[in-house]
Amino acid sequence: MQISDLPYPDPGVPDARSGPRFLWWLGRGQVGGQAKSLYWGLLHFGGIAGLPYAVGLGIDAVVDRDGDRLLWVGGLIALLGVGISLGDAMLHRTAVTNWITAAARVQQLLARKTAELGSALTRRVAAGEVVAVSTGDVEKIGWFVEAVSRFLAAALTLVLGCVVLLFYAPTIGVVVALGMPVLALAVLPLLPRATQRADVQREKAGRATELASDTVAGLRVLRGIGGEELFLSRYREASQEVRKAAVRSARMWALISAIQVLLPGVLLITVVWYGSALVLDGRLAVGELVAAFSAVATMLYPLRHFEEIAMAYSFSRPSAKRAARVLSLTRTDADTQADTDAGKDAAGSGSARPPAPGGDLYDPETGLLVPAGRFTAVVCGDPDLAGRLAERLGGHPMDAAAGPSVLLGGVALDELALDTARTLVLVQDKDPVLLSGTLRELFDVPASGAVDPREALAAAQCTDVLDALLQSAPDGVDDPMDARITERGRSLSGGQRQRLALARSLVTDPEVLVLDEPTSAVDSHTEARIADGISDLRAGRTTVVLASSPLLLDRADRVVLVHEGSVVASGTHRELLHGDPRYRAVVTRETEDEQRLSHMESVLTEIEESA
C-alpha cells in the first residue's frame, strides 16, 4: 500500500473487542508495509552494527602494515556507509507510510461508523471523546503500528550483533552477550507502572477534551445565561489535573530513560576494563578490543527502540481502547449478531429487499402509523421522546434494544442495507450541522434530482439568508450559491442555520422525510410560510414533522398525539384541539388549573345544550 493509494476502497471490518485486538488487527492489515520496513531497518541497523568490525579490521591492517587489506577495508566501510544511508532513508519512508496508512484506516473506520450511526453516535458516546479519538488517538495508534517493524529490526540486529561478536572475539563477546539482555529487560518491571500512569494521563486528557468540545459547542448559550466563567473554571481544573498526571507520567519515563543511559554506560566501562586486561595479557588484539567497544556503543542505538516500543504501546493502548469502543457500536442487536456471525460489510448488508414505493410507515413500539403521501404531524409532550421517536423512524434508534424495528411498506428498516434505509427515510434532527464550504457544496448531497436547490431554499424561506451570505462574500461573488458558509454556520443565526438545513433536507427528496422541530428557531410569520412551503413542495410524498407549533400542526393533513410512549389520539389539529384535553395542554401550554376550568366550561356547555 502506497500513500497515493489512500483512502482504502474498503477499510475492512475491525476487530473491536478490545484495544490490543484492534492494534493486532491493524498490524495484520499491513503485513506488506511492515515487511518492507523490517527489511530496510535490518539494512540500516546492520550497516551500523557492521562498522565497528570493519574499523577493527582496518586497525589490524594498519598494525600489520598490510596496504591491500586496508584498501579492501576502506571499500567495505564505504559500502556499509551506502547501506546505512539507503536503509535510513527507505526506513523513514516506509515507517511514515505505515503510520499514515494505519491512521488513515482508523479515520476511515470512524467516519464510516459516524455515517452509520448518525446523530445517535453522540448520544451513546460524548462528542468530545469522538473528537479525541479521530484526532490525537489516531496518531498514537499509527505510531505504535509503524514502530513495531523498527523494533523487530532493532531486536534482530542486537541478536545478530551479539552472535557475531561471540565468533569475532569470544572472550569479550560473552560479556556483551550476557549484558545486552540485561539492558533490554532492565526496565521491564517499571513498564506496568509507567503504562498505568500514561493511561491515567490519557483518560484525564480525554475528559478535558470532551469538556472543551462541549463548552465550545454551547458557548453561545453559556454566554446568554452567564455560565461561561463557570465552565471555564471547570476546564481549568481539568487542565490542571491533566498537567499533574502528565508530570507523574514523565517522571516515570525519565527514570526509565535514566536507567537506559546508566546501564549501557556501566556495560561500556566493563567492556573497556575487561578488554584492556585481556589485551595486556595478550589474549585479545587491539583491533578486537576497538571493534568490541565500538560494537557495544553502536548497539546502544537500536537498543533505544526497546524504550520507544514500550512508550508507543503505553500511549496507544488506551487510544486503541477508545477507538474500539466507538467502532464496536452498532445500529441494533441484530447488527451485532450479524457482525459476529458473518462479518458483514460496512454498508450494512441487510438481507431484505427494499419495499415497493408508496408504503406506509409504521412504528410497532408506539403504534404510530404514517400514511404514504401524507403530511403527518406528531405531537409529543416530552422533547426527548420526540428525539428518540425521530431516530426510530429513521431506522437507527439511540438504544440498540429499543424494541421492534420500524416498518416501511411492511419491511423492517433494520433489515435493509444501511444506504438503502437512508435513501428511503431521511431524518433531520433538531440540531442539524452545517459543514464549512460554499452553499453549492452544502447542497451537493445524494438526491433524487426532482427538487432544485433554489426551490428548496424558497420553500424554507431562505431569502434573507442568501442576502446575508452575499453581503459577507468577497468581491466578485454574485451568485449566492458560491458564497461560503463558515464552520457549523457560526456566522449565521440559529434560525438561518435551521432553514438552510431544512432546505438541504428538502433537496434530497426522500420517500419519507422526518423533521424534528424544523422551525423552533424562527418567528411565527416565517414559520407559517415554511409550513406552506413544506406542504406544497412535499405534496404526494410522505412527510413527518415532530412539533408542537399550532402553525405547523394546522397545515398537516393528519395530527397524531403520542402520550407516554404510545399513540393516544389522531385527527386534524382543530379536531384534537377541541376534543382532546391532553393535546390542548401540550399545544397551548395550559396549566392544570386551566385544564380543569376548560373542562368545566365544556361540561356546562353540554348541559346547556341538552337543556
Coordinates of C-alpha atoms in Angstrom, one line a residue:
M1 CA 0.0 0.0 0.0
Q2 CA 1.3 3.4 -1.0
I3 CA 0.1 6.7 0.4
S4 CA -1.1 7.7 -3.0
D5 CA -3.5 4.7 -2.9
L6 CA -5.3 6.1 0.2
P7 CA -8.1 6.1 1.1
Y8 CA -8.8 2.4 1.1
P9 CA -11.7 1.3 -1.2
D10 CA -12.8 -0.7 1.9
P11 CA -11.0 -0.3 5.2
G12 CA -12.4 -3.7 6.3
V13 CA -14.3 -5.0 9.4
P14 CA -12.2 -4.2 12.5
D15 CA -11.7 -6.5 15.5
A16 CA -13.1 -4.1 18.1
R17 CA -13.4 -6.5 21.0
S18 CA -10.5 -4.7 22.8
G19 CA -7.7 -2.2 22.3
P20 CA -4.9 -4.8 21.9
R21 CA -7.0 -6.9 19.5
F22 CA -7.7 -3.8 17.4
L23 CA -4.0 -3.0 17.3
W24 CA -3.2 -6.6 16.2
W25 CA -5.9 -6.3 13.5
L26 CA -4.3 -3.1 12.2
G27 CA -0.9 -4.7 12.1
R28 CA -2.1 -7.8 10.3
G29 CA -3.6 -5.5 7.7
Q30 CA -0.2 -4.0 6.8
V31 CA 2.0 -7.1 6.5
G32 CA 3.5 -5.9 3.3
G33 CA 4.4 -2.5 4.6
Q34 CA 5.7 -4.0 7.8
A35 CA 7.9 -6.4 5.8
K36 CA 9.4 -3.5 3.8
S37 CA 10.1 -1.5 6.9
L38 CA 11.7 -4.6 8.6
Y39 CA 13.9 -5.1 5.5
W40 CA 15.2 -1.5 5.3
G41 CA 15.6 -1.5 9.1
L42 CA 17.8 -4.5 9.0
L43 CA 19.9 -2.9 6.3
H44 CA 20.2 0.3 8.3
F45 CA 20.9 -1.2 11.7
G46 CA 23.0 -4.0 10.2
G47 CA 25.2 -1.4 8.5
I48 CA 25.7 0.5 11.7
A49 CA 26.5 -2.7 13.6
G50 CA 29.0 -3.8 10.9
L51 CA 31.0 -0.6 11.1
P52 CA 32.9 -1.5 14.3
Y53 CA 34.1 -4.8 12.8
A54 CA 35.3 -3.0 9.6
V55 CA 37.1 -0.4 11.8
G56 CA 38.7 -3.3 13.8
L57 CA 39.9 -5.0 10.6
G58 CA 41.3 -1.7 9.5
I59 CA 43.2 -1.2 12.7
D60 CA 44.6 -4.7 12.4
A61 CA 45.6 -4.0 8.8
V62 CA 47.5 -0.8 10.0
V63 CA 49.2 -2.7 12.8
D64 CA 50.2 -5.4 10.3
R65 CA 51.2 -2.8 7.7
D66 CA 49.0 -4.6 5.1
G67 CA 48.1 -2.0 2.5
D68 CA 46.0 -4.2 0.3
R69 CA 43.9 -5.3 3.3
L70 CA 43.5 -1.7 4.4
L71 CA 42.3 -0.8 0.9
W72 CA 39.8 -3.6 1.0
V73 CA 38.6 -2.5 4.4
G74 CA 38.1 1.1 3.1
G75 CA 35.9 -0.3 0.3
L76 CA 33.9 -2.3 2.9
I77 CA 33.4 0.8 5.1
A78 CA 32.2 2.8 2.0
L79 CA 29.7 0.0 1.2
L80 CA 28.5 0.0 4.7
G81 CA 28.0 3.8 4.5
V82 CA 25.9 3.4 1.4
G83 CA 23.8 0.7 3.1
I84 CA 23.3 2.9 6.2
S85 CA 22.3 5.9 4.2
L86 CA 20.0 4.0 1.9
G87 CA 18.5 2.0 4.7
D88 CA 17.9 5.1 6.8
A89 CA 16.1 6.9 4.0
M90 CA 13.9 4.0 3.0
L91 CA 13.2 3.0 6.6
H92 CA 11.9 6.5 7.3
R93 CA 9.9 6.4 4.1
T94 CA 8.3 3.0 4.8
A95 CA 7.7 3.9 8.5
V96 CA 5.9 7.1 7.7
T97 CA 3.9 5.2 5.1
N98 CA 2.9 2.6 7.7
W99 CA 2.0 5.3 10.2
I100 CA -0.2 7.3 7.8
T101 CA -1.8 4.2 6.4
A102 CA -2.8 3.0 9.9
A103 CA -4.0 6.4 10.9
A104 CA -6.0 6.8 7.6
R105 CA -7.6 3.4 8.1
V106 CA -8.7 4.3 11.6
Q107 CA -10.1 7.6 10.4
Q108 CA -12.0 5.8 7.6
L109 CA -13.4 3.4 10.1
L110 CA -14.5 6.2 12.4
A111 CA -16.0 8.2 9.5
R112 CA -17.9 5.0 8.4
K113 CA -19.2 4.4 11.9
T114 CA -20.3 8.0 12.2
A115 CA -22.2 7.8 9.0
E116 CA -23.7 4.5 10.1
L117 CA -25.0 5.7 13.5
G118 CA -25.8 9.3 12.5
S119 CA -26.8 11.7 15.3
A120 CA -27.3 8.7 17.6
L121 CA -23.5 8.3 17.9
T122 CA -23.1 11.4 20.1
R123 CA -25.9 10.2 22.3
R124 CA -24.1 7.0 23.0
V125 CA -20.6 8.4 23.2
A126 CA -19.6 12.0 24.2
A127 CA -18.9 14.2 21.2
G128 CA -15.6 15.2 22.8
E129 CA -14.5 11.6 23.0
V130 CA -15.3 11.1 19.3
V131 CA -13.2 14.2 18.5
A132 CA -10.3 12.9 20.7
V133 CA -10.3 9.5 19.0
S134 CA -10.4 10.9 15.5
T135 CA -7.6 13.4 16.1
G136 CA -5.0 12.7 18.8
D137 CA -5.7 9.0 19.2
V138 CA -5.2 8.0 15.6
E139 CA -1.7 9.5 15.8
K140 CA -0.8 7.3 18.8
I141 CA -2.3 4.2 17.2
G142 CA -0.4 4.9 14.0
W143 CA 2.8 5.4 16.0
F144 CA 2.7 2.0 17.6
V145 CA 1.8 0.2 14.3
E146 CA 4.8 1.7 12.5
A147 CA 7.2 1.3 15.4
V148 CA 6.7 -2.5 15.5
S149 CA 8.7 -3.2 12.4
R150 CA 11.5 -0.9 13.5
F151 CA 11.6 -2.6 16.9
L152 CA 11.8 -6.0 15.3
A153 CA 14.7 -4.8 13.1
A154 CA 16.5 -3.4 16.1
A155 CA 15.9 -6.6 18.1
L156 CA 17.2 -8.9 15.3
T157 CA 20.2 -6.6 14.9
L158 CA 21.1 -6.9 18.6
V159 CA 20.9 -10.7 18.5
L160 CA 22.9 -10.8 15.3
G161 CA 25.5 -8.4 16.7
C162 CA 26.0 -10.5 19.9
V163 CA 26.3 -13.7 17.8
V164 CA 28.9 -12.1 15.5
L165 CA 30.8 -10.7 18.5
L166 CA 30.9 -14.2 20.1
F167 CA 32.6 -15.6 17.0
Y168 CA 34.8 -12.5 16.4
A169 CA 36.1 -12.1 20.0
P170 CA 34.7 -14.9 22.2
T171 CA 36.4 -13.7 25.4
I172 CA 34.8 -10.2 25.3
G173 CA 31.7 -11.4 23.3
V174 CA 30.5 -13.4 26.3
V175 CA 30.4 -10.3 28.5
V176 CA 28.4 -8.4 25.8
A177 CA 26.1 -11.3 25.1
L178 CA 25.2 -11.5 28.8
G179 CA 24.9 -7.8 29.3
M180 CA 22.7 -7.0 26.4
P181 CA 19.6 -8.9 27.6
V182 CA 20.0 -7.2 31.0
L183 CA 20.0 -3.8 29.3
A184 CA 16.9 -4.7 27.2
L185 CA 14.9 -6.2 30.1
A186 CA 16.1 -4.0 32.9
V187 CA 13.2 -1.5 32.6
L188 CA 10.6 -4.2 32.2
P189 CA 9.5 -4.1 35.9
L190 CA 8.8 -0.4 35.6
L191 CA 6.7 -0.6 32.4
P192 CA 3.4 -1.6 34.1
R193 CA 3.5 1.4 36.4
A194 CA 4.6 3.7 33.5
T195 CA 1.7 2.3 31.4
Q196 CA -0.7 2.9 34.3
R197 CA 0.3 6.5 34.7
A198 CA 0.1 7.0 30.9
D199 CA -3.4 5.6 30.9
V200 CA -4.4 8.0 33.7
Q201 CA -2.9 10.9 31.8
R202 CA -4.7 9.9 28.5
E203 CA -8.0 9.4 30.4
K204 CA -7.8 12.8 32.0
A205 CA -6.8 14.4 28.7
G206 CA -9.8 12.8 27.0
R207 CA -12.1 14.1 29.7
A208 CA -10.6 17.6 29.3
T209 CA -11.0 17.4 25.5
E210 CA -14.7 16.4 25.9
L211 CA -15.3 19.2 28.3
A212 CA -13.6 21.7 26.0
S213 CA -15.6 20.5 23.0
D214 CA -18.9 20.6 24.8
T215 CA -18.1 24.0 26.2
V216 CA -17.2 25.4 22.7
A217 CA -20.3 23.9 21.2
G218 CA -22.5 25.6 23.8
L219 CA -20.6 28.8 24.1
R220 CA -23.4 30.9 22.7
V221 CA -25.9 29.6 25.2
L222 CA -23.4 29.8 28.1
R223 CA -22.8 33.4 27.4
G224 CA -26.5 34.0 27.3
I225 CA -27.1 32.6 30.8
G226 CA -23.9 33.9 32.3
G227 CA -22.4 30.4 32.7
E228 CA -19.3 30.9 30.6
E229 CA -16.9 31.5 33.6
L230 CA -18.3 28.5 35.5
F231 CA -17.5 26.1 32.6
L232 CA -14.1 27.8 32.0
S233 CA -13.2 27.2 35.7
R234 CA -14.2 23.6 35.3
Y235 CA -11.9 23.3 32.3
R236 CA -9.1 25.0 34.2
E237 CA -9.4 22.3 36.9
A238 CA -9.5 19.5 34.4
S239 CA -6.4 21.0 32.6
Q240 CA -4.5 21.2 35.9
E241 CA -5.4 17.5 36.5
V242 CA -4.0 16.6 33.1
R243 CA -0.8 18.6 33.8
K244 CA -0.3 16.8 37.1
A245 CA -0.9 13.4 35.5
A246 CA 1.5 14.3 32.7
V247 CA 4.2 15.3 35.2
R248 CA 3.8 12.0 37.1
S249 CA 4.0 10.0 33.8
A250 CA 7.0 12.0 32.6
R251 CA 8.8 11.3 35.9
M252 CA 8.4 7.5 35.3
W253 CA 9.6 7.7 31.7
A254 CA 12.5 9.9 32.8
L255 CA 13.5 7.2 35.3
I256 CA 13.3 4.6 32.5
S257 CA 15.4 6.8 30.2
A258 CA 18.0 7.3 33.0
I259 CA 18.3 3.6 33.6
Q260 CA 18.8 3.0 29.8
V261 CA 21.6 5.6 30.0
L262 CA 23.2 4.3 33.2
L263 CA 23.3 0.6 32.5
P264 CA 24.8 0.9 28.9
G265 CA 27.5 3.2 30.5
V266 CA 28.2 0.5 33.0
L267 CA 28.5 -2.1 30.3
L268 CA 30.9 0.1 28.2
I269 CA 33.1 0.6 31.3
T270 CA 33.1 -3.1 31.9
V271 CA 34.0 -3.9 28.3
V272 CA 36.9 -1.4 28.3
W273 CA 38.2 -2.6 31.7
Y274 CA 38.0 -6.3 31.0
G275 CA 39.1 -5.9 27.4
S276 CA 42.2 -3.8 28.4
A277 CA 43.1 -6.6 30.9
L278 CA 42.8 -9.2 28.0
V279 CA 45.0 -7.0 25.7
L280 CA 47.7 -6.7 28.4
D281 CA 47.6 -10.5 28.8
G282 CA 47.9 -10.9 25.0
R283 CA 44.6 -12.8 24.9
L284 CA 42.9 -10.0 22.8
A285 CA 44.2 -7.9 19.9
V286 CA 43.9 -4.2 20.0
G287 CA 41.7 -4.2 16.9
E288 CA 39.4 -6.7 18.5
L289 CA 39.1 -4.5 21.6
V290 CA 38.3 -1.4 19.5
A291 CA 35.8 -3.5 17.5
A292 CA 34.1 -4.8 20.7
F293 CA 33.9 -1.4 22.3
S294 CA 32.5 0.2 19.1
A295 CA 30.1 -2.7 18.7
V296 CA 28.7 -2.1 22.1
A297 CA 28.5 1.6 21.5
T298 CA 26.7 1.2 18.2
M299 CA 24.3 -1.4 19.6
L300 CA 23.0 1.1 22.0
Y301 CA 21.4 2.9 19.1
P302 CA 19.0 0.0 18.2
L303 CA 18.6 -0.6 21.9
R304 CA 16.7 2.7 22.3
H305 CA 13.9 1.2 20.2
F306 CA 13.0 -1.0 23.1
E307 CA 12.1 2.1 25.1
E308 CA 10.3 3.6 22.1
I309 CA 8.1 0.5 21.6
A310 CA 7.2 0.4 25.3
M311 CA 6.2 4.1 25.2
A312 CA 4.3 3.6 21.9
Y313 CA 2.3 0.7 23.3
S314 CA 1.6 2.5 26.6
F315 CA 0.2 5.5 24.8
S316 CA -1.5 3.7 22.0
R317 CA -3.3 1.1 24.1
P318 CA -5.8 3.5 25.8
S319 CA -6.2 5.2 22.4
A320 CA -7.0 1.9 20.7
K321 CA -9.4 1.0 23.6
R322 CA -11.3 4.2 23.0
A323 CA -11.4 3.7 19.2
A324 CA -12.5 0.1 19.7
R325 CA -15.3 1.3 21.9
V326 CA -16.6 3.6 19.3
L327 CA -16.2 1.1 16.5
S328 CA -18.0 -1.6 18.4
L329 CA -21.2 0.4 18.4
T330 CA -23.9 -1.0 16.1
R331 CA -27.3 0.1 15.0
T332 CA -29.2 -2.8 16.6
D333 CA -28.7 -6.0 18.4
A334 CA -29.4 -7.8 15.2
D335 CA -26.4 -6.0 13.6
T336 CA -24.2 -7.1 16.5
Q337 CA -25.2 -10.7 15.9
A338 CA -24.7 -10.4 12.1
D339 CA -21.3 -8.8 12.6
T340 CA -20.3 -11.6 14.9
D341 CA -21.6 -14.5 12.7
A342 CA -21.0 -13.2 9.2
G343 CA -18.7 -10.2 9.4
K344 CA -20.9 -8.2 7.1
D345 CA -19.6 -5.1 5.3
A346 CA -19.7 -1.5 6.4
A347 CA -22.7 -0.6 4.4
G348 CA -24.9 -2.8 6.5
S349 CA -25.5 -5.7 4.1
G350 CA -29.2 -6.3 5.1
S351 CA -30.9 -9.2 3.5
A352 CA -34.3 -7.7 3.0
R353 CA -35.4 -6.3 -0.3
P354 CA -36.4 -2.6 -0.5
P355 CA -40.2 -2.1 -0.1
A356 CA -42.3 -1.0 -3.1
P357 CA -42.8 2.8 -3.4
G358 CA -45.8 4.2 -1.7
G359 CA -45.8 2.1 1.5
D360 CA -47.0 3.3 4.9
L361 CA -44.5 4.0 7.8
Y362 CA -45.4 2.1 11.0
D363 CA -43.8 2.1 14.4
P364 CA -44.8 -1.0 16.4
E365 CA -43.3 0.4 19.6
T366 CA -45.6 3.5 19.8
G367 CA -48.4 2.4 17.3
L368 CA -47.7 5.4 15.1
L369 CA -48.9 4.9 11.5
V370 CA -47.9 7.5 8.9
P371 CA -49.9 7.1 5.7
A372 CA -48.0 7.2 2.4
G373 CA -48.0 10.5 0.6
R374 CA -49.5 12.5 3.5
F375 CA -48.2 15.3 5.6
T376 CA -48.4 13.9 9.2
A377 CA -47.5 15.9 12.3
V378 CA -46.6 14.1 15.6
V379 CA -47.1 15.9 18.9
C380 CA -45.1 14.6 21.9
G381 CA -45.2 16.2 25.3
D382 CA -41.7 15.1 26.0
P383 CA -39.0 16.6 23.7
D384 CA -36.6 13.7 24.5
L385 CA -39.3 11.2 23.5
A386 CA -39.7 13.2 20.2
G387 CA -36.0 12.8 19.5
R388 CA -36.0 9.1 20.2
L389 CA -39.0 8.6 18.0
A390 CA -37.4 10.5 15.2
E391 CA -34.3 8.2 15.4
R392 CA -36.6 5.1 15.4
L393 CA -38.4 6.3 12.4
G394 CA -35.1 6.6 10.6
G395 CA -34.1 3.0 11.3
H396 CA -31.2 3.8 13.7
P397 CA -32.5 4.1 17.2
M398 CA -30.4 5.5 20.0
D399 CA -30.7 2.3 22.0
A400 CA -29.8 -0.9 20.4
A401 CA -32.5 -2.7 22.5
A402 CA -35.2 -0.1 21.7
G403 CA -37.9 -2.7 20.6
P404 CA -39.1 -3.9 17.2
S405 CA -38.0 -2.1 14.1
V406 CA -40.0 0.5 12.3
L407 CA -41.7 -0.9 9.1
L408 CA -41.9 0.9 5.7
G409 CA -44.3 -0.8 3.4
G410 CA -44.2 -3.9 5.7
V411 CA -40.4 -4.2 5.5
A412 CA -38.3 -3.7 8.7
L413 CA -35.8 -0.8 8.2
D414 CA -33.3 -2.7 10.4
E415 CA -33.2 -5.5 7.9
L416 CA -32.4 -3.2 4.9
A417 CA -28.9 -2.2 3.9
L418 CA -27.9 1.0 5.6
D419 CA -27.5 3.0 2.4
T420 CA -30.9 1.8 1.2
A421 CA -32.6 2.7 4.5
R422 CA -31.0 6.2 4.4
T423 CA -32.2 6.7 0.8
L424 CA -35.8 5.8 1.7
V425 CA -36.0 7.6 5.1
L426 CA -34.2 10.8 5.9
V427 CA -34.2 12.2 9.5
Q428 CA -33.3 15.8 10.3
D429 CA -32.8 16.2 14.0
K430 CA -33.4 19.4 15.9
D431 CA -29.8 20.4 15.9
P432 CA -28.6 19.9 12.3
V433 CA -24.9 20.5 11.4
L434 CA -23.7 22.7 8.5
L435 CA -20.2 22.0 7.3
S436 CA -17.9 24.8 6.0
G437 CA -17.9 25.4 2.3
T438 CA -20.0 27.1 -0.4
L439 CA -23.7 26.9 -0.5
R440 CA -23.5 24.9 -3.7
E441 CA -21.3 22.3 -1.8
L442 CA -23.8 22.3 1.0
F443 CA -26.5 21.1 -1.4
D444 CA -24.2 18.6 -3.1
V445 CA -25.9 15.6 -1.4
P446 CA -27.4 12.4 -2.6
A447 CA -30.8 13.4 -4.0
S448 CA -33.4 12.2 -6.4
G449 CA -32.9 15.3 -8.6
A450 CA -36.6 16.2 -8.6
V451 CA -36.1 19.2 -6.4
D452 CA -34.0 22.1 -7.4
P453 CA -31.9 23.8 -4.6
R454 CA -33.5 27.1 -5.3
E455 CA -36.9 25.7 -4.9
A456 CA -35.9 24.1 -1.6
L457 CA -34.4 27.5 -0.5
A458 CA -37.6 29.3 -1.4
A459 CA -39.8 26.7 0.4
A460 CA -37.6 27.1 3.5
Q461 CA -37.8 30.9 3.4
C462 CA -34.1 31.4 3.0
T463 CA -34.2 34.7 1.0
D464 CA -32.7 36.7 3.9
V465 CA -30.1 34.0 4.4
L466 CA -28.9 34.3 0.8
D467 CA -28.8 38.1 1.1
A468 CA -26.6 37.8 4.3
L469 CA -24.3 35.4 2.6
L470 CA -23.8 37.7 -0.4
Q471 CA -23.1 40.7 1.8
S472 CA -20.4 38.8 3.7
A473 CA -18.9 37.3 0.5
P474 CA -15.8 38.7 -1.1
D475 CA -16.0 41.0 -4.1
G476 CA -16.7 39.2 -7.4
V477 CA -19.2 36.7 -5.9
D478 CA -22.6 37.4 -7.5
D479 CA -24.3 34.1 -7.1
P480 CA -25.3 33.2 -3.5
M481 CA -24.7 29.6 -4.3
D482 CA -21.0 30.4 -4.4
A483 CA -21.0 32.2 -1.1
R484 CA -19.1 30.4 1.7
I485 CA -20.5 29.2 5.0
T486 CA -18.2 29.1 8.0
E487 CA -17.7 26.0 10.1
R488 CA -21.0 24.8 11.6
G489 CA -22.6 28.0 10.1
R490 CA -21.4 30.1 13.1
S491 CA -21.7 33.3 11.2
L492 CA -25.4 32.7 10.8
S493 CA -28.2 33.0 13.4
G494 CA -29.9 29.9 14.8
G495 CA -32.9 30.4 12.6
Q496 CA -30.9 30.9 9.5
R497 CA -28.9 27.7 10.1
Q498 CA -32.1 25.8 10.8
R499 CA -33.7 27.0 7.5
L500 CA -30.6 26.1 5.4
A501 CA -30.6 22.6 7.0
L502 CA -34.3 22.3 6.1
A503 CA -33.6 23.3 2.5
R504 CA -30.8 20.7 2.3
S505 CA -33.2 18.0 3.5
L506 CA -35.9 19.1 1.0
V507 CA -33.4 18.9 -1.8
T508 CA -32.7 15.2 -1.1
D509 CA -36.4 14.4 -1.8
P510 CA -36.5 11.1 0.1
E511 CA -39.5 8.8 0.0
V512 CA -40.1 9.6 3.7
L513 CA -38.8 12.8 5.3
V514 CA -38.8 13.1 9.1
L515 CA -38.3 16.6 10.6
D516 CA -37.8 17.1 14.3
E517 CA -38.8 20.7 15.3
P518 CA -37.7 22.2 12.0
T519 CA -39.0 25.7 12.8
S520 CA -38.2 26.1 16.5
A521 CA -35.8 29.0 16.0
V522 CA -37.9 31.2 13.6
D523 CA -40.7 33.7 14.1
S524 CA -44.3 32.9 13.7
H525 CA -44.8 34.6 10.3
T526 CA -41.8 32.8 8.8
E527 CA -42.9 29.6 10.4
A528 CA -46.3 29.8 8.7
R529 CA -44.7 30.4 5.3
I530 CA -42.3 27.5 5.9
A531 CA -45.2 25.2 6.8
D532 CA -46.9 26.1 3.5
G533 CA -43.7 25.6 1.6
I534 CA -43.1 22.1 3.0
S535 CA -46.7 21.2 2.3
D536 CA -46.5 22.4 -1.3
L537 CA -43.0 21.0 -2.1
R538 CA -43.7 17.6 -0.5
A539 CA -47.1 17.1 -2.0
G540 CA -47.6 13.4 -2.7
R541 CA -44.6 12.5 -0.6
T542 CA -44.6 11.1 3.0
T543 CA -43.6 13.8 5.5
V544 CA -43.5 13.5 9.2
V545 CA -43.0 16.6 11.4
L546 CA -42.5 16.3 15.1
A547 CA -43.6 19.6 16.5
S548 CA -46.0 21.3 18.9
S549 CA -46.4 24.6 17.0
P550 CA -50.1 25.3 16.0
L551 CA -49.0 26.9 12.8
L552 CA -47.3 23.7 11.6
L553 CA -50.0 21.4 13.0
D554 CA -52.8 23.3 11.3
R555 CA -51.1 22.7 7.9
A556 CA -50.8 19.0 8.4
D557 CA -53.1 16.5 6.8
R558 CA -53.2 14.4 10.0
V559 CA -52.0 15.0 13.5
V560 CA -51.1 12.2 15.9
L561 CA -50.7 12.6 19.7
V562 CA -48.1 10.4 21.4
H563 CA -48.5 10.3 25.2
E564 CA -46.2 8.3 27.5
G565 CA -44.7 6.4 24.6
S566 CA -47.9 5.4 22.8
V567 CA -50.3 6.9 20.3
V568 CA -53.5 8.0 22.1
A569 CA -55.3 10.2 19.6
S570 CA -55.3 11.3 15.9
G571 CA -57.2 13.6 13.7
T572 CA -56.8 17.2 12.4
H573 CA -55.4 19.9 14.5
R574 CA -58.7 21.6 15.1
E575 CA -60.5 18.3 16.0
L576 CA -57.9 17.4 18.6
L577 CA -57.7 21.0 19.9
H578 CA -61.4 20.9 20.8
G579 CA -61.8 17.3 21.6
D580 CA -58.6 16.1 23.5
P581 CA -57.5 18.0 26.7
R582 CA -54.1 16.3 26.6
Y583 CA -53.4 17.5 23.1
R584 CA -54.7 21.0 24.0
A585 CA -52.4 21.1 27.1
V586 CA -49.3 20.3 25.0
V587 CA -50.1 22.7 22.1
T588 CA -51.5 25.6 24.1
R589 CA -49.2 25.1 27.2
E590 CA -52.3 25.0 29.5
T591 CA -51.7 24.6 33.2
E592 CA -53.6 22.0 35.3
D593 CA -55.9 24.7 36.7
E594 CA -56.6 26.0 33.1
Q595 CA -57.3 22.4 32.0
R596 CA -59.8 21.9 34.8
L597 CA -61.5 25.3 34.1
S598 CA -61.7 24.4 30.4
H599 CA -63.2 21.0 31.2
M600 CA -65.8 22.6 33.5
E601 CA -66.8 25.1 30.8
S602 CA -67.2 22.3 28.2
V603 CA -69.4 20.3 30.7
L604 CA -71.6 23.4 31.4
T605 CA -71.9 24.0 27.6
E606 CA -73.0 20.4 27.1
I607 CA -75.6 20.7 30.0
E608 CA -77.0 23.9 28.5
E609 CA -77.2 22.4 25.0
S610 CA -79.1 19.3 26.4
A611 CA -81.4 21.6 28.4

